[in-house]
Short mmCIF file of C-alpha atoms in Angstrom, two decimals:
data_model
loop_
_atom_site.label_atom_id
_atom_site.label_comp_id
_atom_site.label_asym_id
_atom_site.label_seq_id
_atom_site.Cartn_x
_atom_site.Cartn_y
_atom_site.Cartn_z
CA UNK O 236 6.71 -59.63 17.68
CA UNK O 237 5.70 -57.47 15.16
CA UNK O 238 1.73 -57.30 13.56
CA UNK O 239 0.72 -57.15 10.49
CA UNK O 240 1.71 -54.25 8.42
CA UNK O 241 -0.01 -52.72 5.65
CA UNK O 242 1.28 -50.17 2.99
CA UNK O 243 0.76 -47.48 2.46
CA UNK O 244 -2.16 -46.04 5.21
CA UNK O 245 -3.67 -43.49 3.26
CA UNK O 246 -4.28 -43.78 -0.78
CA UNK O 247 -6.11 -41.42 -3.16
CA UNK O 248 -6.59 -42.42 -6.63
CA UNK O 249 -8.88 -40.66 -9.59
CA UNK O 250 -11.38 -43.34 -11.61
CA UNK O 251 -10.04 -45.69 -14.22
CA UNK O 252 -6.19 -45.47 -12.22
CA UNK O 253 -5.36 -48.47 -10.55
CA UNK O 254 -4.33 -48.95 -6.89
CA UNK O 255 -1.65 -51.35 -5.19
CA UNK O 256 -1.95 -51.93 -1.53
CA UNK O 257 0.81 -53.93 0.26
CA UNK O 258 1.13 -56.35 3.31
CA UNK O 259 3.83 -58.27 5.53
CA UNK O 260 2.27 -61.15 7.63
CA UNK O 261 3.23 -61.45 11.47
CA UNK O 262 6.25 -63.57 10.66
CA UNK O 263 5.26 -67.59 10.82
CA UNK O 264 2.32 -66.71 9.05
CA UNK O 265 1.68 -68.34 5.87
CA UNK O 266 -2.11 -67.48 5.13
CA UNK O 267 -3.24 -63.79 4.49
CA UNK O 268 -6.98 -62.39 3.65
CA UNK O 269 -8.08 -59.46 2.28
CA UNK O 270 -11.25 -57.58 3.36
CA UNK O 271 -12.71 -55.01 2.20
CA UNK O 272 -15.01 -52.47 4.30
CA UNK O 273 -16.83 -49.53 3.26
CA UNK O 274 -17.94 -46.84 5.31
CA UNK O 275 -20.25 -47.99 8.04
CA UNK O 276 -20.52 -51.34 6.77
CA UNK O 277 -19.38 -55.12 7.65
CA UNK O 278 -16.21 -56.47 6.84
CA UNK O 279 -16.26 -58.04 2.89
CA UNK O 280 -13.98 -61.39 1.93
CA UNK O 281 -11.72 -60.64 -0.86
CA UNK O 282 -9.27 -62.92 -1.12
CA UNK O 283 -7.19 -66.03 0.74
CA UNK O 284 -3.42 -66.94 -0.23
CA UNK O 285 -1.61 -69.67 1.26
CA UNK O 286 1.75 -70.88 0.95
CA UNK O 287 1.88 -68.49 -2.59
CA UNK O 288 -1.47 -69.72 -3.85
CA UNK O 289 -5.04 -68.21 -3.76
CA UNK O 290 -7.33 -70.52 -1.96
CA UNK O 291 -10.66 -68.89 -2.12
CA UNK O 292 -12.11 -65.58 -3.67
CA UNK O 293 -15.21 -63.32 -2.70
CA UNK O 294 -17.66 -62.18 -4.72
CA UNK O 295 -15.64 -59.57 -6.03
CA UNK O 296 -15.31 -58.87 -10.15
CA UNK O 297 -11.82 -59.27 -12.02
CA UNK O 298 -10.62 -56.44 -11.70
CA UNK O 299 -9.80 -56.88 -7.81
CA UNK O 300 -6.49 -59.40 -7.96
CA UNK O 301 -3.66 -60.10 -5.94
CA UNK O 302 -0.38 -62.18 -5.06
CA UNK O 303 1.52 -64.03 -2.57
CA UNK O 304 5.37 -63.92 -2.50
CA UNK O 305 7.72 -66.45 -1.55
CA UNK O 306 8.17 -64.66 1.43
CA UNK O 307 4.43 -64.35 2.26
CA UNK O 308 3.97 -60.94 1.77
CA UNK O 309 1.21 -59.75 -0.50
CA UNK O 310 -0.43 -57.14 -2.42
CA UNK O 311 -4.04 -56.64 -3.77
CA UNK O 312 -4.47 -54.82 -6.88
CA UNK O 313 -7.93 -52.78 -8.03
CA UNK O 314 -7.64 -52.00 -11.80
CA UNK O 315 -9.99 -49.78 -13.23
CA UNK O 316 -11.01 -47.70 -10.07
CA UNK O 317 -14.64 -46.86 -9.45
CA UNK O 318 -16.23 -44.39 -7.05
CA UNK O 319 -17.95 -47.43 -4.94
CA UNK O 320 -14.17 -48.91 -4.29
CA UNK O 321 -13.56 -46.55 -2.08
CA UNK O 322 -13.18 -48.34 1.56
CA UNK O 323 -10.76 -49.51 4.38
CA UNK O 324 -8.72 -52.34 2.93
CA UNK O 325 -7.65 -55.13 5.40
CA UNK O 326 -4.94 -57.47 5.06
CA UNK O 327 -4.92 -60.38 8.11
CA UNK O 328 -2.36 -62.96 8.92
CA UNK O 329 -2.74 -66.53 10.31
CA UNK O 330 -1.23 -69.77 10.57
CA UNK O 331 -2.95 -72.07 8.33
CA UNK O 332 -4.91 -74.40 11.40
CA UNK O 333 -8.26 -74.08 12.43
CA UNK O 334 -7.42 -73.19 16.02
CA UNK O 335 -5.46 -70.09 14.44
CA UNK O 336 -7.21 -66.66 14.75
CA UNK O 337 -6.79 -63.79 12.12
CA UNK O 338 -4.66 -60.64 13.70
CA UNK O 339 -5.33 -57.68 11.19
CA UNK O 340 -3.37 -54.83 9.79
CA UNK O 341 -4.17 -51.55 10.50
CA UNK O 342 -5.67 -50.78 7.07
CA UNK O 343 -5.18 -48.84 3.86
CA UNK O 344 -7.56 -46.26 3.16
CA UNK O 345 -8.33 -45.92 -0.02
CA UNK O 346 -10.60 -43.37 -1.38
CA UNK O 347 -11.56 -42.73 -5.29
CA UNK O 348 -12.20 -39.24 -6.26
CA UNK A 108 -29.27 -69.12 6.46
CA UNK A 109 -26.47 -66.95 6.61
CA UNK A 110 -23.43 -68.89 7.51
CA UNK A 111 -22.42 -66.68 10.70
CA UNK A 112 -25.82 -64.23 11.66
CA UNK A 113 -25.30 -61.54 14.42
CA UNK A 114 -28.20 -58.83 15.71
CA UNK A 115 -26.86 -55.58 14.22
CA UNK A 116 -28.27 -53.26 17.21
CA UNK A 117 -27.24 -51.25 18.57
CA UNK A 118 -27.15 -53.17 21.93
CA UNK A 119 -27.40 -50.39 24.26
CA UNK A 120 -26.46 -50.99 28.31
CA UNK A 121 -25.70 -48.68 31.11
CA UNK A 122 -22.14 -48.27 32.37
CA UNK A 123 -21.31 -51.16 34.82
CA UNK A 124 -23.81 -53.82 33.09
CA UNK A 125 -23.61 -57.33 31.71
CA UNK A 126 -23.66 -56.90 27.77
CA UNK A 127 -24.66 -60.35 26.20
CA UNK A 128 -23.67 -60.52 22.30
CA UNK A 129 -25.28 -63.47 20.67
CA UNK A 130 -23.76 -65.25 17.51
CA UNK A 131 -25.46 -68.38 15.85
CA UNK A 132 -23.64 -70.42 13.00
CA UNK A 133 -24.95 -72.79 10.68
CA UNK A 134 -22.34 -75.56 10.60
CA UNK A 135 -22.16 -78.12 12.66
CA UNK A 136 -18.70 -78.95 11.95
CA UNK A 137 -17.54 -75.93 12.92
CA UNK A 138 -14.46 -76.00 15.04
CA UNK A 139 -13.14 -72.76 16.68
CA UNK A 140 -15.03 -69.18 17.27
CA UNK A 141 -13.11 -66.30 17.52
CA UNK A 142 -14.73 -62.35 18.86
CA UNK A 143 -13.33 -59.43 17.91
CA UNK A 144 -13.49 -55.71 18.49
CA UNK A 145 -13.69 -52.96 16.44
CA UNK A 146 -13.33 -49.44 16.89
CA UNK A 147 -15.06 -47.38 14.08
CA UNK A 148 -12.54 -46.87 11.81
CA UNK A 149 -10.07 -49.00 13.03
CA UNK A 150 -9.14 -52.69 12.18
CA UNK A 151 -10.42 -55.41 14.34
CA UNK A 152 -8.58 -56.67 17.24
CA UNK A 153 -9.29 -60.36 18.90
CA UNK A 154 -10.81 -60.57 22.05
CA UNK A 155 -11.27 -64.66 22.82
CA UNK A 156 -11.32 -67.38 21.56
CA UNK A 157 -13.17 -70.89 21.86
CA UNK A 158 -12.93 -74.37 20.93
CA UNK A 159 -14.93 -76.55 23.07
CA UNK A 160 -18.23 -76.04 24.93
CA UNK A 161 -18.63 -74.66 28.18
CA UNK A 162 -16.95 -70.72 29.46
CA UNK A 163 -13.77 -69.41 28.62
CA UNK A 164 -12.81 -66.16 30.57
CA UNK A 165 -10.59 -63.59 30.80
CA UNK A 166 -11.14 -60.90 32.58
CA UNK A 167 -14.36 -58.73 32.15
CA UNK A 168 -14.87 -60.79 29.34
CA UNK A 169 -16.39 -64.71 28.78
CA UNK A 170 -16.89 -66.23 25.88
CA UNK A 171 -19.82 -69.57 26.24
CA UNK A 172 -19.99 -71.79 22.93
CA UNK A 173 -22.84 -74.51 22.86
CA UNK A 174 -21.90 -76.64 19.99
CA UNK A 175 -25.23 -78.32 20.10
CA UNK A 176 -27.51 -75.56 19.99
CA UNK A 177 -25.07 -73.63 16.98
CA UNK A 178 -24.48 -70.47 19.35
CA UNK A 179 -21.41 -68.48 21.01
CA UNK A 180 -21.90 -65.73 22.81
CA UNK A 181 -19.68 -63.23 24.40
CA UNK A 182 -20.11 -61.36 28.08
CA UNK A 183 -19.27 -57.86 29.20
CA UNK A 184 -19.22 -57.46 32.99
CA UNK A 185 -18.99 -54.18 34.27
CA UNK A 186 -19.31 -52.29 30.94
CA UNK A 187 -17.35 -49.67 30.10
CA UNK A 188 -17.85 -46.67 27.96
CA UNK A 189 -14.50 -47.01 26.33
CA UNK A 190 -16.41 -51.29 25.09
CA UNK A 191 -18.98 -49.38 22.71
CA UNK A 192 -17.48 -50.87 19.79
CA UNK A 193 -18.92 -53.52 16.59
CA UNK A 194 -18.37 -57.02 18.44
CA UNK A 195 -17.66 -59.92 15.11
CA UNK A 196 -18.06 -62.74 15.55
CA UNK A 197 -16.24 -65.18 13.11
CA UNK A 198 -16.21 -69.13 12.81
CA UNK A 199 -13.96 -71.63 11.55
CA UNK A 200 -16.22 -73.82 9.36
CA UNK A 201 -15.93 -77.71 8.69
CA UNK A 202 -15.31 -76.63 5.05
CA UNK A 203 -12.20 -74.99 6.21
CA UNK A 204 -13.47 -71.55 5.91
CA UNK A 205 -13.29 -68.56 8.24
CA UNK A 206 -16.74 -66.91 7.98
CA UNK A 207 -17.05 -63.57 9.77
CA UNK A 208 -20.68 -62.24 11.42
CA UNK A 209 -21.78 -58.72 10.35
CA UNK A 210 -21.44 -58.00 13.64
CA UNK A 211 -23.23 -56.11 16.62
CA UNK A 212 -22.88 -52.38 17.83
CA UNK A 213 -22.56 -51.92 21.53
CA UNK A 214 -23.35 -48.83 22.95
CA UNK A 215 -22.41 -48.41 26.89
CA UNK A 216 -24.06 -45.19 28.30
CA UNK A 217 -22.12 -43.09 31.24
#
């Protein structure tokens, strides 16, 4: 079966650009998270999408957005691009029941220069 | 009250220890607990899960949830060097939320 795959690993992006960072759920999955996690530090809730809607948000500003496709895939877009955004995104998969766990993707990288 | 509260550490243990990693949750309608591991730098991969009270184990590890006191722990026998890691803890709420712990460095000493 194959995990959760994110797109691309590596991303470097100058302030003000925007970034796109891209993720297939295990298939069966319908729910996928974002997290973010900055250098040394616990993992951040971005965002939740289920069945092609967003369920719940962090406390993130605007400018951090993001879709679910028919086919569950997903992206999370950062407009704007500040220094501080610079982190390990994770995407995670699950089915949507509370005895589910989360299985993660390996991460993007994204640093802003 | 933090929804999901971990010690940060580091929890630091000889090699071929028990290492006990504490998680306490605020919910009482909380239905499944989940720990994971995490490498730094990598992405966090599931260890065990839990539903009801009492052990689960597998392997070197077990996993004790006591619903009524709000806490889950996790258990290391024989540590390893290759378990220092950040151990998260993460809950399934009664509000239908999955709320992760900050989580707790392990350090196992050779």
């Amino acid at each position: 079966e194959a995990g959760v795959t994110q797109s691309p690993t590596h991303l470097i992006k100058t302030r003000g650009q925007q970034a796109t960072l891209r993720c297939s759920p295990i298939s069966g999955h319908t729910s996928v998270y974002w997290y973010q996690q900055a250098l040394g530090l616990g993992l951040q809730f971005l965002l939740w999408y289920d069945e092609g809607e967003e369920r719940n948000r962090g406390n993130f500003p605007p400018r951090f957005s993001g879709r679910q496709f028919p086919n569950y895939s997903s992206e999370l877009n950062v407009n704007a691009l500040e220094l501080e955004d610079s982190a390990l995104y994770l995407c995670a998969s699950r089915v949507d029941s509370p005895r589910s766990p989360l299985h993660f993707g390996n991460g993007t990288r994204l640093t802003v220069t | 009250q933090k929804e999901v509260e971990q010690n940060s550490g580091p929890l630091s243990v000889p090699e071929g220890a028990i290492a006990s990693l504490n998680c306490t949750y605020s919910d009482r309608g909380s239905q499944s607990f989940f720990w994971y591991r995490q490498y730094s730098g990598k992405s966090p991969e599931l260890i065990m899960s839990i539903y009801s009270n009492g052990d689960k184990e597998d392997g070197r590890f077990t996993a004790q949830l006591n619903k009524a006191s709000q806490y889950v722990s996790l258990l290391i026998r024989d540590s390893q060097p290759s378990d220092s890691a950040t151990y998260l803890c993460a809950v399934f709420t009664g509000f239908q939320k999955l709320v992760f712990g900050t989580g707790t460095r392990l350090l196992v000493s050779p």
